[in-house]
XYZ file of C-alpha atoms in Angstrom:
341
model
C 30.418 130.301 113.464
C 32.774 127.303 113.348
C 36.430 128.260 113.242
C 38.730 126.603 110.732
C 42.146 125.237 111.593
C 43.792 128.360 110.187
C 41.392 130.597 112.127
C 42.587 128.973 115.343
C 46.271 129.180 114.503
C 45.947 132.817 113.361
C 43.672 133.929 116.211
C 46.109 136.652 117.340
C 48.024 136.990 114.072
C 47.400 139.364 111.140
C 49.871 138.280 108.418
C 49.147 141.242 106.139
C 50.391 143.716 108.752
C 53.087 141.677 110.485
C 56.353 139.864 109.845
C 56.507 136.269 110.954
C 58.183 132.878 110.865
C 56.762 129.431 110.220
C 58.680 126.292 111.178
C 58.343 123.126 109.115
C 55.579 124.129 106.663
C 56.723 121.575 104.034
C 53.886 121.625 101.421
C 51.134 123.206 103.485
C 52.129 126.539 105.064
C 49.621 128.254 107.357
C 50.801 131.632 106.066
C 51.692 131.805 102.370
C 53.935 134.485 100.913
C 51.014 136.227 99.246
C 49.345 136.620 102.652
C 52.192 138.673 104.102
C 55.873 138.812 104.984
C 56.835 135.320 106.120
C 60.081 133.344 106.493
C 60.158 129.547 106.375
C 62.476 127.498 108.603
C 63.131 123.779 108.399
C 65.761 121.210 109.371
C 66.865 120.786 105.756
C 67.043 122.708 102.486
C 64.264 122.587 99.916
C 66.346 120.262 97.741
C 67.110 117.898 100.611
C 63.427 117.809 101.612
C 62.443 116.983 98.041
C 64.915 114.089 98.052
C 63.689 112.906 101.468
C 60.035 112.770 100.379
C 60.610 111.711 96.769
C 59.106 108.252 97.380
C 56.375 109.400 99.755
C 53.042 109.114 97.895
C 51.403 111.476 100.418
C 53.798 114.346 99.608
C 53.794 116.376 96.400
C 57.438 117.453 96.387
C 56.716 120.169 93.808
C 54.733 121.996 96.509
C 57.499 121.993 99.114
C 58.109 125.616 100.072
C 61.355 127.473 99.474
C 63.151 127.224 102.818
C 64.701 130.505 103.968
C 66.689 129.215 106.934
C 68.033 125.771 107.830
C 67.857 125.282 111.591
C 70.485 122.966 112.986
C 73.877 123.917 114.325
C 73.122 127.627 114.652
C 70.458 129.128 116.884
C 67.371 130.903 115.577
C 68.807 134.211 116.738
C 72.009 133.587 114.763
C 70.105 132.515 111.662
C 67.714 135.450 111.573
C 69.803 138.207 113.130
C 69.212 140.624 110.223
C 65.421 140.136 110.221
C 64.372 139.828 113.863
C 62.538 140.588 116.050
C 59.400 139.032 114.592
C 55.735 139.579 115.389
C 54.842 135.901 115.460
C 56.027 132.328 114.950
C 53.851 129.394 113.875
C 54.784 125.789 114.634
C 52.294 123.131 113.577
C 53.186 119.639 114.831
C 56.735 120.707 115.640
C 57.032 121.020 119.427
C 56.671 117.255 119.931
C 59.711 116.650 117.694
C 62.259 119.008 119.273
C 64.914 117.249 121.411
C 65.242 120.159 123.891
C 61.789 121.609 124.490
C 62.859 124.303 126.975
C 65.794 125.377 124.832
C 63.477 125.498 121.811
C 61.031 127.798 123.591
C 63.907 130.022 124.726
C 65.239 130.310 121.172
C 61.816 131.306 119.907
C 61.428 133.894 122.658
C 64.793 135.381 121.653
C 63.554 136.270 118.153
C 60.059 137.505 119.067
C 59.122 141.024 120.032
C 57.756 141.512 123.544
C 54.116 140.589 123.090
C 54.953 138.457 120.037
C 52.803 135.372 119.431
C 53.842 131.717 119.381
C 51.021 129.726 117.775
C 51.096 125.956 118.234
C 49.193 122.982 116.863
C 49.969 120.005 119.102
C 48.979 116.346 118.547
C 46.768 114.839 121.254
C 48.126 111.379 122.091
C 44.589 110.047 122.520
C 43.871 110.702 118.848
C 47.021 109.500 117.121
C 49.705 106.812 116.942
C 51.099 107.942 120.339
C 48.026 106.448 122.054
C 49.883 103.772 124.029
C 52.891 105.916 124.957
C 53.447 107.473 128.384
C 52.847 111.202 128.833
C 55.885 113.459 128.938
C 57.293 114.172 132.405
C 58.929 117.364 133.612
C 62.038 115.438 134.685
C 62.661 114.238 131.116
C 62.167 117.730 129.682
C 64.501 119.216 132.286
C 67.193 116.604 131.646
C 67.115 117.366 127.897
C 67.511 121.060 128.733
C 70.526 120.452 130.978
C 72.119 118.256 128.296
C 71.403 120.866 125.574
C 70.183 117.932 123.526
C 70.471 118.385 119.754
C 68.938 115.096 118.679
C 66.467 112.587 120.160
C 67.891 110.286 122.802
C 68.170 106.536 122.302
C 65.437 106.077 124.915
C 63.050 108.399 123.049
C 63.767 106.655 119.749
C 63.244 103.198 121.251
C 60.002 104.259 122.957
C 58.633 105.878 119.796
C 59.419 102.971 117.456
C 58.350 100.295 119.948
C 55.098 101.962 121.003
C 53.443 103.714 118.059
C 50.257 102.097 116.792
C 47.625 102.415 114.102
C 43.875 101.944 114.294
C 42.342 100.188 111.315
C 45.304 101.312 109.204
C 45.081 104.964 110.278
C 47.707 106.792 112.339
C 45.292 109.570 113.403
C 41.580 109.424 114.121
C 38.776 111.811 115.026
C 36.499 109.455 116.940
C 36.939 108.935 120.664
C 38.496 105.572 121.480
C 39.062 103.604 124.669
C 40.950 100.544 125.862
C 38.618 98.271 123.908
C 39.938 99.615 120.592
C 42.061 97.147 118.630
C 45.399 98.832 117.967
C 48.176 97.352 115.887
C 51.836 98.161 116.382
C 53.719 99.573 113.426
C 57.078 98.046 114.352
C 58.560 95.212 116.380
C 60.715 95.503 119.481
C 63.653 94.430 117.362
C 62.995 97.347 114.992
C 63.098 99.661 118.013
C 66.360 98.124 119.190
C 68.007 98.569 115.781
C 66.908 102.205 115.506
C 68.017 103.099 119.042
C 71.419 101.423 118.644
C 71.940 103.136 115.304
C 71.294 106.530 116.897
C 73.543 105.733 119.854
C 76.477 104.529 117.753
C 76.360 107.196 115.021
C 75.368 110.776 114.287
C 72.294 109.690 112.348
C 69.299 111.846 113.232
C 66.101 109.851 113.815
C 63.015 112.064 113.635
C 60.550 110.890 116.304
C 58.004 112.281 118.726
C 60.233 113.147 121.659
C 57.301 114.407 123.721
C 53.753 113.135 124.182
C 50.825 115.277 125.339
C 47.164 115.667 126.028
C 45.861 119.211 126.560
C 45.788 118.595 130.301
C 49.360 117.270 130.475
C 50.635 120.073 128.220
C 49.238 122.759 130.498
C 50.548 120.919 133.545
C 54.028 121.032 132.003
C 53.708 124.766 131.264
C 52.671 125.358 134.863
C 55.687 123.407 136.146
C 58.069 125.303 133.847
C 56.597 128.571 135.124
C 57.169 127.425 138.705
C 60.834 126.790 137.827
C 61.133 130.211 136.180
C 61.789 128.539 132.817
C 58.803 129.869 130.870
C 58.886 133.220 129.076
C 55.381 132.996 127.635
C 51.861 133.436 128.934
C 48.851 131.488 127.661
C 46.327 133.678 125.853
C 44.244 131.193 123.847
C 43.362 127.514 123.846
C 41.193 125.486 121.475
C 40.270 121.976 122.545
C 41.136 118.905 120.530
C 39.683 118.759 117.042
C 40.576 115.714 114.984
C 44.006 114.742 116.303
C 45.281 118.117 117.550
C 44.717 120.995 119.970
C 45.772 124.621 119.572
C 47.557 126.976 121.957
C 48.569 130.617 121.520
C 51.350 131.924 123.764
C 52.463 135.545 124.181
C 56.123 136.459 124.759
C 56.738 138.340 128.006
C 59.706 139.811 129.874
C 58.407 139.110 133.364
C 58.038 136.027 135.523
C 54.908 133.951 134.916
C 52.824 132.897 137.895
C 52.031 129.152 137.746
C 48.501 129.902 138.988
C 47.868 131.996 135.863
C 48.180 128.859 133.708
C 44.885 127.091 134.159
C 44.736 123.352 133.625
C 42.166 121.683 131.430
C 39.160 120.414 133.412
C 38.376 116.694 133.399
C 36.564 115.309 130.390
C 38.572 117.366 127.895
C 36.388 120.445 128.348
C 37.689 123.778 127.049
C 39.964 125.645 129.398
C 38.329 128.644 130.997
C 41.066 130.988 129.862
C 40.246 134.664 129.947
C 39.655 136.484 126.683
C 41.379 139.784 125.958
C 38.180 141.607 126.952
C 38.132 139.734 130.265
C 41.835 140.478 130.751
C 41.134 144.186 130.205
C 38.185 144.063 132.602
C 40.373 142.378 135.239
C 43.007 145.093 134.800
C 40.335 147.774 135.120
C 39.147 146.183 138.369
C 42.727 146.116 139.691
C 43.293 149.762 138.762
C 39.931 150.646 140.317
C 40.919 148.939 143.569
C 44.252 150.809 143.568
C 42.499 154.123 142.959
C 40.049 153.448 145.805
C 42.928 152.607 148.128
C 44.730 155.798 147.094
C 41.593 157.866 147.712
C 41.102 156.297 151.163
C 44.749 157.013 152.012
C 44.412 160.621 150.873
C 41.246 161.027 152.972
C 43.016 159.682 156.070
C 45.931 162.050 155.490
C 43.522 164.947 155.031
C 41.693 164.070 158.259
C 45.007 163.875 160.098
C 46.043 167.268 158.699
C 42.727 168.768 159.720
C 43.049 167.383 163.262
C 46.593 168.710 163.485
C 45.484 172.162 162.290
C 42.650 172.141 164.818
C 45.006 171.309 167.690
C 47.445 174.019 166.605
C 44.583 176.533 166.503
C 43.467 175.495 170.001
C 46.991 175.893 171.374
C 47.344 179.311 169.731
C 43.981 180.451 171.128
C 44.884 179.245 174.586
C 48.270 180.987 174.507
C 46.637 184.288 173.531
C 43.962 184.153 176.277
C 44.025 186.430 179.391
C 44.093 183.411 181.694
C 47.179 182.021 179.947
C 49.003 185.363 180.196
C 48.191 185.667 183.931
C 49.260 182.059 184.525
C 52.575 182.595 182.735
C 53.189 185.802 184.797
C 52.484 183.946 188.054
C 54.778 181.092 186.961
C 57.633 183.531 186.301
C 57.089 185.257 189.707
C 57.280 181.861 191.469
C 60.496 181.094 189.706
C 61.999 184.455 190.721
C 60.988 184.077 194.439
C 62.427 180.560 194.527
C 65.860 181.720 193.480
C 65.927 184.968 195.496
């Protein structure tokens, strides 16, 4: 049975029985209020969002959700301190926008229960206007983390504006394309210069794609963050690219993540061979079985050693009680007495 977009995003989430958060739902929340207890977070209030999209023909501002928390100066933990911890958080096409990716993940981990789910829909650069942009590098992500970046850098803004393209008037596409496709740039280099300078010289926030991914590059970045000890999530589900996006479910943990546990996508954009929950349980059973076998072998060795020790003690006791032993001990004592007489 083909899974819908919502099926993928809610793979490990049951809204009716849990309390969750959705970031940036705008007019199309994954979890509606009638589905369960949900809190909506955005960068602006409902009124400000309605004003922002008032002239956008693609947005019905009457359907913009009522925003519960405005995320900006205060952290998620500070905003939601009376409601957390949560069972899950959904972020559809959000992670690519956040200026500090590592800090963002840390803030989300801070408000989730251990075992809580972070469900992501992430644009695949091969299927959208990011096609001609360079993939995100660990060094750039790490620099943003050290700087505690609160808004996109001038470099990110310039790169986004100068590089985004459309294909036959569309900014996302489902068909596979290659270098022969005829892309058209949205903006000129001068447009990019103006936007970057404006951001550099003022506090104006320019919303751009700070980060650019394919499934393979995204998992590579997760693996690198795990190697640095900067990842507090484990991967539990991956759905390959459909349309312009791929889907990843992460589970919040309190222990270090092994980089080798984060499997990279094979070549050709095949699905990752991530273990299902049943396979995870089977692997745990095998580990426990191996530990039990080792314990049994150790107990058998200890038992054999105890038996050998008991046997030797019995032999010594039998020898000491024998007639020969008593005569030998008497002779030994007589020799000692004659020697000192």
